[in-house]
Amino acid sequence: FPLEPTQWSDLDGDGFGDNLNGVNPDVFSLDPTQWSDQDGDGFGDNPTGINGDSCPLIEGESYRDLYGCLDSDFDGWSDGGDDCPLKSGLSYFDRQGCADSDKDGFSDPDVFSPAHPVGFSDAFPFENSQSRDSDGDGYGDNISGQNPDNCLNSFGTSSIDRNGCSDTD
């Protein structure tokens, strides 16, 4: 059995020949779920196959939400699914494809999405162990993270024995 395609082989057994001299050779000779790629972006035209192209007639680089669609900022999110299509980013929790300085999945706050608790963006964009601050006191909701809030549901300024609790003196 040859390891490379020959004029008459079908290495993946999908019924489409690997004929390199043919008019329509199987361009995915080792993937039985794909055989053609009309737009040449590397994602197969069979939508139910492995890595099926969601935009089979338009060459594209997206791979995070859809395969093979336009991705103007080259962050992996298709322009249609990217909340920040002109600026590359890897956020995925609150917004897809926006800047995420601490790489925790929550987008950095900006004019379109303010920080939590006013908005949904990261309240601590440079601290990856915290992203939410429900009471707005500057201490994070993640009790296991840096500078956790010991009194999650009430605004507080204490910082000596407990963070974020009422400090009347």
XYZ file of C-alpha atoms in Angstrom:
169
model
C 0.000 0.000 0.000
C 1.657 3.261 -1.056
C 2.145 6.023 1.528
C 1.769 8.821 -1.005
C -1.115 9.326 -3.434
C -0.701 7.768 -6.812
C -2.717 8.307 -9.957
C -5.351 5.739 -8.890
C -5.281 5.715 -5.078
C -7.886 6.726 -2.486
C -5.893 6.729 0.763
C -8.769 7.793 3.013
C -11.407 5.570 1.403
C -13.938 8.350 0.861
C -14.633 7.436 -2.759
C -12.804 10.466 -4.119
C -9.520 9.583 -5.797
C -6.187 11.092 -4.891
C -5.337 11.428 -8.595
C -2.816 14.266 -8.641
C -3.192 14.625 -12.411
C -6.984 14.622 -12.306
C -9.307 17.565 -12.707
C -10.861 17.299 -9.222
C -8.432 15.460 -6.959
C -9.223 14.817 -3.284
C -7.374 17.739 -1.637
C -7.828 16.058 1.768
C -6.402 12.657 0.838
C -6.052 11.579 4.490
C -9.449 12.841 5.746
C -12.443 10.682 4.762
C -14.884 13.477 5.752
C -13.496 16.095 3.334
C -12.414 16.052 -0.320
C -12.794 19.572 -1.752
C -11.935 23.154 -0.795
C -13.414 25.571 -3.337
C -12.018 28.746 -1.753
C -8.590 27.273 -0.931
C -8.514 28.296 2.744
C -7.722 24.832 4.100
C -11.191 24.121 5.484
C -13.211 21.451 3.653
C -16.455 22.172 1.824
C -18.394 19.352 3.536
C -20.166 21.215 6.401
C -20.659 18.023 8.439
C -17.053 16.858 8.020
C -14.086 17.590 10.263
C -13.350 21.352 10.219
C -16.163 21.993 7.735
C -15.986 25.430 6.095
C -18.804 27.702 7.295
C -18.104 30.089 4.400
C -17.161 27.701 1.546
C -17.093 30.334 -1.201
C -15.128 32.997 0.727
C -11.525 32.396 1.766
C -11.128 32.988 5.485
C -8.923 32.252 8.472
C -11.448 32.001 11.344
C -11.393 28.895 13.544
C -12.713 29.853 17.008
C -16.443 30.262 16.323
C -16.741 29.330 12.636
C -14.270 27.655 10.312
C -13.010 29.414 7.187
C -14.818 32.770 7.350
C -13.387 36.284 7.134
C -11.285 37.291 10.142
C -10.121 40.866 9.534
C -8.027 41.135 12.715
C -6.590 37.568 12.519
C -7.537 36.578 16.084
C -9.409 33.423 15.082
C -12.926 34.832 15.524
C -14.983 35.331 12.365
C -15.916 38.947 11.666
C -19.568 38.046 12.318
C -18.814 36.545 15.729
C -16.082 38.974 16.778
C -17.258 41.744 19.111
C -14.094 43.721 18.264
C -13.557 42.805 14.577
C -10.927 45.461 13.895
C -8.749 44.808 16.964
C -7.247 41.420 17.685
C -8.062 39.842 21.034
C -8.665 36.524 22.760
C -11.507 37.288 25.185
C -14.392 34.794 25.162
C -16.516 35.136 28.327
C -18.205 38.538 28.131
C -17.248 39.453 24.543
C -15.546 37.424 21.823
C -12.282 38.522 20.217
C -11.576 41.680 22.230
C -8.386 42.687 24.061
C -7.711 40.634 27.196
C -4.497 41.899 28.818
C -4.372 39.332 31.635
C -5.587 36.433 29.447
C -8.364 35.349 31.829
C -11.044 35.257 29.118
C -12.758 38.515 30.122
C -12.298 41.533 27.855
C -10.528 44.683 28.954
C -12.986 47.518 29.646
C -13.393 50.182 26.964
C -15.953 52.782 25.845
C -18.208 50.042 24.441
C -18.148 47.853 27.544
C -17.297 49.319 30.968
C -15.847 47.271 33.804
C -17.952 45.137 36.123
C -20.216 45.902 38.063
C -21.389 48.711 35.751
C -20.682 46.610 32.652
C -19.520 43.072 32.012
C -15.837 43.625 31.169
C -12.958 42.722 33.458
C -12.878 44.817 36.645
C -9.200 43.799 37.039
C -7.759 43.761 33.490
C -4.176 43.212 34.685
C -4.879 40.534 37.334
C -5.822 37.138 35.913
C -7.127 35.713 39.201
C -9.914 38.317 39.456
C -12.447 39.643 36.954
C -15.584 40.596 38.925
C -16.236 43.134 41.694
C -19.951 42.879 42.497
C -20.016 45.586 45.169
C -17.574 47.943 43.415
C -15.155 48.306 46.332
C -11.987 47.360 44.449
C -11.684 43.843 45.867
C -12.392 40.845 43.651
C -15.229 38.356 43.998
C -12.969 35.311 43.565
C -12.179 34.316 47.148
C -9.206 32.238 45.870
C -7.734 35.092 43.824
C -5.445 38.035 44.664
C -6.966 40.583 47.096
C -10.298 38.788 47.545
C -13.352 40.510 48.948
C -14.324 39.020 52.327
C -17.683 40.792 52.289
C -18.921 40.183 48.741
C -22.337 41.774 49.034
C -21.443 45.016 50.778
C -19.155 47.857 49.785
C -16.293 48.281 52.205
C -12.862 49.852 52.502
C -11.234 47.623 55.112
C -7.842 46.210 54.166
C -6.024 45.201 57.371
C -7.757 42.094 58.737
C -10.371 41.571 55.995
C -10.653 43.064 52.498
C -13.729 44.956 51.391
C -15.715 44.986 54.594
C -17.254 47.930 56.410
C -14.658 50.042 58.206
C -16.398 52.567 60.471
C -13.304 54.021 62.093
